[in-house]
PDB file of C-alpha atoms in Angstrom:
ATOM      1  CA  LEU A   1       0.000   0.000   0.000  1.00 62.00           C
ATOM      2  CA  SER A   2       2.801   2.399   0.718  1.00 71.00           C
ATOM      3  CA  LEU A   3       3.908   2.742  -2.932  1.00 75.00           C
ATOM      4  CA  TYR A   4       0.585   4.177  -4.114  1.00 75.00           C
ATOM      5  CA  ALA A   5       0.100   6.204  -0.953  1.00 80.00           C
ATOM      6  CA  GLN A   6       3.515   7.773  -1.594  1.00 84.00           C
ATOM      7  CA  LYS A   7       2.319   8.871  -5.054  1.00 85.00           C
ATOM      8  CA  PHE A   8      -0.568  10.651  -3.360  1.00 86.00           C
ATOM      9  CA  GLU A   9       1.717  12.323  -0.814  1.00 85.00           C
ATOM     10  CA  ALA A  10       4.277  13.255  -3.509  1.00 87.00           C
ATOM     11  CA  ALA A  11       1.493  15.041  -5.403  1.00 87.00           C
ATOM     12  CA  GLY A  12       0.869  17.196  -2.301  1.00 87.00           C
ATOM     13  CA  GLY A  13      -2.144  15.207  -1.129  1.00 87.00           C
ATOM     14  CA  THR A  14      -3.314  15.370   2.472  1.00 84.00           C
ATOM     15  CA  ILE A  15      -5.919  13.479   4.497  1.00 87.00           C
ATOM     16  CA  THR A  16      -7.974  15.034   7.260  1.00 81.00           C
ATOM     17  CA  ARG A  17     -10.073  13.099   9.756  1.00 77.00           C
ATOM     18  CA  HIS A  18     -13.378  14.577  10.817  1.00 68.00           C
ATOM     19  CA  PRO A  19     -14.546  12.757  13.935  1.00 51.00           C
ATOM     20  CA  GLU A  20     -17.367  15.248  14.478  1.00 48.00           C
ATOM     21  CA  ALA A  21     -19.888  14.402  11.797  1.00 46.00           C
ATOM     22  CA  GLU A  22     -22.016  17.458  12.443  1.00 46.00           C
ATOM     23  CA  GLY A  23     -20.954  20.381  10.322  1.00 49.00           C
ATOM     24  CA  LEU A  24     -18.864  18.290   7.967  1.00 54.00           C
ATOM     25  CA  THR A  25     -21.164  18.823   5.013  1.00 53.00           C
ATOM     26  CA  SER A  26     -21.559  22.542   5.679  1.00 54.00           C
ATOM     27  CA  LYS A  27     -17.795  22.962   6.064  1.00 55.00           C
ATOM     28  CA  TYR A  28     -17.308  21.506   2.600  1.00 58.00           C
ATOM     29  CA  GLU A  29     -20.553  22.782   1.091  1.00 58.00           C
ATOM     30  CA  ASN A  30     -18.918  24.857  -1.669  1.00 58.00           C
ATOM     31  CA  ARG A  31     -16.469  22.084  -2.440  1.00 62.00           C
ATOM     32  CA  LEU A  32     -19.305  19.549  -2.481  1.00 63.00           C
ATOM     33  CA  ASP A  33     -21.177  21.736  -4.969  1.00 69.00           C
ATOM     34  CA  ALA A  34     -18.068  21.740  -7.166  1.00 70.00           C
ATOM     35  CA  LEU A  35     -17.725  17.982  -6.676  1.00 70.00           C
ATOM     36  CA  ASP A  36     -21.386  17.514  -7.644  1.00 72.00           C
ATOM     37  CA  GLU A  37     -20.678  19.492 -10.832  1.00 74.00           C
ATOM     38  CA  LYS A  38     -17.644  17.294 -11.556  1.00 73.00           C
ATOM     39  CA  HIS A  39     -19.824  14.254 -10.933  1.00 71.00           C
ATOM     40  CA  GLY A  40     -22.351  15.614 -13.437  1.00 75.00           C
ATOM     41  CA  ASP A  41     -19.517  16.095 -15.930  1.00 76.00           C
ATOM     42  CA  ALA A  42     -18.335  12.533 -15.278  1.00 74.00           C
ATOM     43  CA  LYS A  43     -21.865  11.208 -15.864  1.00 77.00           C
ATOM     44  CA  ALA A  44     -22.072  13.162 -19.144  1.00 79.00           C
ATOM     45  CA  ALA A  45     -18.665  11.836 -20.221  1.00 76.00           C
ATOM     46  CA  LEU A  46     -19.810   8.300 -19.430  1.00 77.00           C
ATOM     47  CA  GLN A  47     -22.977   8.758 -21.498  1.00 79.00           C
ATOM     48  CA  ALA A  48     -20.916  10.170 -24.395  1.00 79.00           C
ATOM     49  CA  ALA A  49     -18.415   7.308 -24.202  1.00 77.00           C
ATOM     50  CA  ASN A  50     -21.207   4.738 -24.183  1.00 76.00           C
ATOM     51  CA  LYS A  51     -22.910   6.512 -27.110  1.00 79.00           C
ATOM     52  CA  ASP A  52     -19.628   6.534 -29.047  1.00 76.00           C
ATOM     53  CA  TYR A  53     -19.249   2.852 -28.383  1.00 73.00           C
ATOM     54  CA  ASP A  54     -22.833   2.090 -29.439  1.00 75.00           C
ATOM     55  CA  ASN A  55     -22.519   4.265 -32.578  1.00 75.00           C
ATOM     56  CA  GLN A  56     -19.301   2.534 -33.563  1.00 70.00           C
ATOM     57  CA  TRP A  57     -21.199  -0.461 -34.873  1.00 67.00           C
ATOM     58  CA  SER A  58     -23.056   1.581 -37.487  1.00 70.00           C
ATOM     59  CA  THR A  59     -20.625   4.409 -38.219  1.00 73.00           C
ATOM     60  CA  SER A  60     -17.230   2.703 -38.314  1.00 72.00           C
ATOM     61  CA  LYS A  61     -15.207   3.337 -41.445  1.00 76.00           C
ATOM     62  CA  PHE A  62     -13.555  -0.063 -40.947  1.00 77.00           C
ATOM     63  CA  ASN A  63     -14.861  -3.463 -41.922  1.00 79.00           C
ATOM     64  CA  PRO A  64     -16.106  -5.550 -39.001  1.00 78.00           C
ATOM     65  CA  GLY A  65     -13.512  -8.142 -38.076  1.00 80.00           C
ATOM     66  CA  SER A  66     -10.599  -6.131 -39.497  1.00 83.00           C
ATOM     67  CA  PRO A  67      -7.621  -5.321 -37.237  1.00 88.00           C
ATOM     68  CA  GLU A  68      -8.477  -1.603 -37.486  1.00 84.00           C
ATOM     69  CA  TYR A  69     -12.064  -2.259 -36.448  1.00 80.00           C
ATOM     70  CA  GLU A  70     -10.900  -4.372 -33.500  1.00 83.00           C
ATOM     71  CA  ALA A  71      -8.433  -1.627 -32.438  1.00 86.00           C
ATOM     72  CA  GLU A  72     -11.156   1.024 -32.653  1.00 81.00           C
ATOM     73  CA  THR A  73     -13.530  -1.160 -30.641  1.00 81.00           C
ATOM     74  CA  LYS A  74     -10.877  -1.715 -27.962  1.00 84.00           C
ATOM     75  CA  ARG A  75     -10.135   2.034 -27.752  1.00 82.00           C
ATOM     76  CA  LEU A  76     -13.823   2.852 -27.349  1.00 82.00           C
ATOM     77  CA  GLU A  77     -14.281   0.108 -24.725  1.00 82.00           C
ATOM     78  CA  GLN A  78     -11.335   1.481 -22.733  1.00 84.00           C
ATOM     79  CA  ALA A  79     -12.734   5.020 -22.953  1.00 82.00           C
ATOM     80  CA  ALA A  80     -16.126   3.788 -21.711  1.00 82.00           C
ATOM     81  CA  ASP A  81     -14.469   1.807 -18.894  1.00 82.00           C
ATOM     82  CA  GLU A  82     -12.430   4.842 -17.794  1.00 82.00           C
ATOM     83  CA  ALA A  83     -15.513   7.076 -17.892  1.00 82.00           C
ATOM     84  CA  GLN A  84     -17.410   4.496 -15.801  1.00 82.00           C
ATOM     85  CA  ARG A  85     -14.571   4.338 -13.286  1.00 81.00           C
ATOM     86  CA  LYS A  86     -14.464   8.128 -12.904  1.00 82.00           C
ATOM     87  CA  GLU A  87     -18.237   8.410 -12.569  1.00 83.00           C
ATOM     88  CA  THR A  88     -18.341   5.672  -9.919  1.00 83.00           C
ATOM     89  CA  GLY A  89     -15.432   7.246  -8.015  1.00 84.00           C
ATOM     90  CA  MET A  90     -17.058  10.670  -8.032  1.00 83.00           C
ATOM     91  CA  ARG A  91     -20.395   9.220  -6.896  1.00 84.00           C
ATOM     92  CA  PHE A  92     -18.785   7.297  -4.035  1.00 86.00           C
ATOM     93  CA  THR A  93     -16.774  10.376  -3.006  1.00 87.00           C
ATOM     94  CA  VAL A  94     -19.935  12.487  -2.824  1.00 84.00           C
ATOM     95  CA  ASP A  95     -21.791   9.709  -0.968  1.00 85.00           C
ATOM     96  CA  ALA A  96     -18.950   9.289   1.536  1.00 87.00           C
ATOM     97  CA  MET A  97     -18.840  13.036   2.196  1.00 84.00           C
ATOM     98  CA  ASN A  98     -22.601  13.117   2.726  1.00 82.00           C
ATOM     99  CA  SER A  99     -22.614  10.111   5.081  1.00 80.00           C
ATOM    100  CA  GLY A 100     -20.981  12.076   7.908  1.00 70.00           C
ATOM    101  CA  VAL A 101     -24.146  11.932  10.009  1.00 71.00           C
ATOM    102  CA  LEU A 102     -23.680   8.195  10.605  1.00 76.00           C
ATOM    103  CA  ASN A 103     -19.975   7.753   9.958  1.00 84.00           C
ATOM    104  CA  GLU A 104     -16.624   9.319  10.572  1.00 89.00           C
ATOM    105  CA  VAL A 105     -15.130  10.645   7.364  1.00 90.00           C
ATOM    106  CA  LEU A 106     -11.599  10.908   6.059  1.00 92.00           C
ATOM    107  CA  VAL A 107     -11.269  13.599   3.398  1.00 90.00           C
ATOM    108  CA  ALA A 108      -8.400  13.533   0.907  1.00 91.00           C
ATOM    109  CA  LYS A 109      -7.367  16.780  -0.717  1.00 88.00           C
ATOM    110  CA  GLY A 110      -4.977  17.169  -3.605  1.00 88.00           C
ATOM    111  CA  GLY A 111      -2.071  19.587  -3.661  1.00 87.00           C
ATOM    112  CA  ASP A 112      -4.461  22.250  -4.988  1.00 86.00           C
ATOM    113  CA  GLY A 113      -6.668  21.894  -1.886  1.00 82.00           C
ATOM    114  CA  GLU A 114      -9.578  20.394  -3.827  1.00 83.00           C
ATOM    115  CA  ILE A 115     -11.302  17.234  -2.639  1.00 86.00           C
ATOM    116  CA  ALA A 116      -9.631  14.222  -4.238  1.00 89.00           C
ATOM    117  CA  GLY A 117     -11.605  11.525  -2.423  1.00 91.00           C
ATOM    118  CA  ALA A 118     -13.315  10.501   0.783  1.00 91.00           C
ATOM    119  CA  LEU A 119     -13.678   7.437   2.969  1.00 93.00           C
ATOM    120  CA  ALA A 120     -16.531   6.949   5.416  1.00 91.00           C
ATOM    121  CA  PHE A 121     -16.123   4.457   8.230  1.00 93.00           C
ATOM    122  CA  TYR A 122     -18.171   3.333  11.180  1.00 91.00           C
ATOM    123  CA  MET A 123     -16.749   2.543  14.568  1.00 89.00           C
ATOM    124  CA  PRO A 124     -19.239   1.589  17.308  1.00 88.00           C
ATOM    125  CA  PRO A 125     -19.069   3.514  20.585  1.00 88.00           C
ATOM    126  CA  ASP A 126     -17.146   0.656  22.199  1.00 91.00           C
ATOM    127  CA  GLU A 127     -14.555   0.966  19.386  1.00 89.00           C
ATOM    128  CA  SER A 128     -14.635  -2.792  18.868  1.00 93.00           C
ATOM    129  CA  GLN A 129     -14.228  -2.689  15.077  1.00 94.00           C
ATOM    130  CA  LEU A 130     -13.649  -0.267  12.210  1.00 94.00           C
ATOM    131  CA  THR A 131     -15.844  -0.871   9.168  1.00 93.00           C
ATOM    132  CA  VAL A 132     -15.212   0.992   5.914  1.00 92.00           C
ATOM    133  CA  GLN A 133     -18.634   1.911   4.532  1.00 90.00           C
ATOM    134  CA  LEU A 134     -17.745   3.994   1.463  1.00 89.00           C
ATOM    135  CA  LEU A 135     -14.584   4.899  -0.414  1.00 90.00           C
ATOM    136  CA  GLY A 136     -14.432   7.169  -3.418  1.00 89.00           C
ATOM    137  CA  SER A 137     -11.754   8.893  -5.441  1.00 89.00           C
ATOM    138  CA  THR A 138     -12.113  11.552  -8.122  1.00 86.00           C
ATOM    139  CA  HIS A 139      -9.182   9.887  -9.945  1.00 85.00           C
ATOM    140  CA  GLU A 140      -7.432  13.244 -10.192  1.00 86.00           C
ATOM    141  CA  VAL A 141      -4.571  12.421  -7.818  1.00 90.00           C
ATOM    142  CA  ALA A 142      -2.850   9.054  -8.175  1.00 89.00           C
ATOM    143  CA  GLY A 143      -2.928   6.939  -5.031  1.00 90.00           C
ATOM    144  CA  THR A 144      -5.879   8.713  -3.357  1.00 92.00           C
ATOM    145  CA  GLY A 145      -7.930   5.568  -2.668  1.00 90.00           C
ATOM    146  CA  THR A 146      -4.903   3.701  -1.381  1.00 90.00           C
ATOM    147  CA  ALA A 147      -3.865   6.581   0.883  1.00 92.00           C
ATOM    148  CA  LEU A 148      -7.389   6.780   2.336  1.00 94.00           C
ATOM    149  CA  MET A 149      -7.566   3.031   2.922  1.00 92.00           C
ATOM    150  CA  ARG A 150      -4.112   3.058   4.484  1.00 91.00           C
ATOM    151  CA  GLN A 151      -5.173   5.837   6.875  1.00 93.00           C
ATOM    152  CA  ALA A 152      -8.284   3.871   7.916  1.00 94.00           C
ATOM    153  CA  MET A 153      -6.169   0.756   8.448  1.00 93.00           C
ATOM    154  CA  GLN A 154      -3.769   2.782  10.584  1.00 93.00           C
ATOM    155  CA  ILE A 155      -6.635   4.010  12.780  1.00 93.00           C
ATOM    156  CA  ALA A 156      -7.739   0.383  13.332  1.00 94.00           C
ATOM    157  CA  LEU A 157      -4.158  -0.709  13.962  1.00 94.00           C
ATOM    158  CA  ASP A 158      -3.597   2.105  16.491  1.00 94.00           C
ATOM    159  CA  LYS A 159      -6.710   0.979  18.372  1.00 93.00           C
ATOM    160  CA  ASN A 160      -5.814  -2.717  17.952  1.00 95.00           C
ATOM    161  CA  ILE A 161      -9.258  -3.507  16.558  1.00 95.00           C
ATOM    162  CA  PRO A 162     -10.469  -5.545  13.560  1.00 93.00           C
ATOM    163  CA  PHE A 163     -10.715  -3.829  10.189  1.00 92.00           C
ATOM    164  CA  GLN A 164     -13.477  -4.655   7.716  1.00 88.00           C
ATOM    165  CA  VAL A 165     -14.516  -3.375   4.286  1.00 84.00           C
ATOM    166  CA  LEU A 166     -18.271  -3.492   3.806  1.00 74.00           C
ATOM    167  CA  GLU A 167     -19.472  -4.815   0.448  1.00 68.00           C
ATOM    168  CA  PRO A 168     -16.583  -4.001  -1.889  1.00 65.00           C
ATOM    169  CA  VAL A 169     -17.800  -3.364  -5.424  1.00 64.00           C
ATOM    170  CA  GLN A 170     -16.472  -4.848  -8.633  1.00 63.00           C
ATOM    171  CA  GLU A 171     -15.347  -1.390  -9.795  1.00 59.00           C
ATOM    172  CA  ALA A 172     -12.824  -1.406  -6.931  1.00 57.00           C
ATOM    173  CA  ARG A 173     -10.722  -3.958  -8.826  1.00 51.00           C
ATOM    174  CA  HIS A 174      -8.432  -1.112  -9.912  1.00 50.00           C
ATOM    175  CA  TRP A 175      -7.577  -0.394  -6.296  1.00 50.00           C
TER     176      TRP A 175
END
């Protein structure tokens, strides 16, 4: 984990823990609005990438089955996959930031001070376990997700309690 976390730190990234859930959303309200806009842009990019991919079948200048056609198809699939990854990361970042009422939240900021990701975790009052509920990255700073997960693991390690990730999603395969 340290290799990717070092990329995040080398890019000027920082992580802040917000144990007091109340006021978290209002503190980042302007940044959340900007993040919501970025999420909207990511959704639009995903729709465009999927449309490009769907249109490829009828508008390709290459013959189906040709090496050029296969290369174009692969390029469009990769663009759609990347757009999906960014959209999912943005959505999970927004959701993690907004879950501060029930969870503690770690907020990652890039060197420019903008939100680069967030991780929401739950720790019962008896501090018997740390459960990661949500993890999202805007994919703008390399190593953000890893740095957030490493910080959550360190909190559990410092308290000598079990660490659990709740329902990891298939999209997390990149992490």
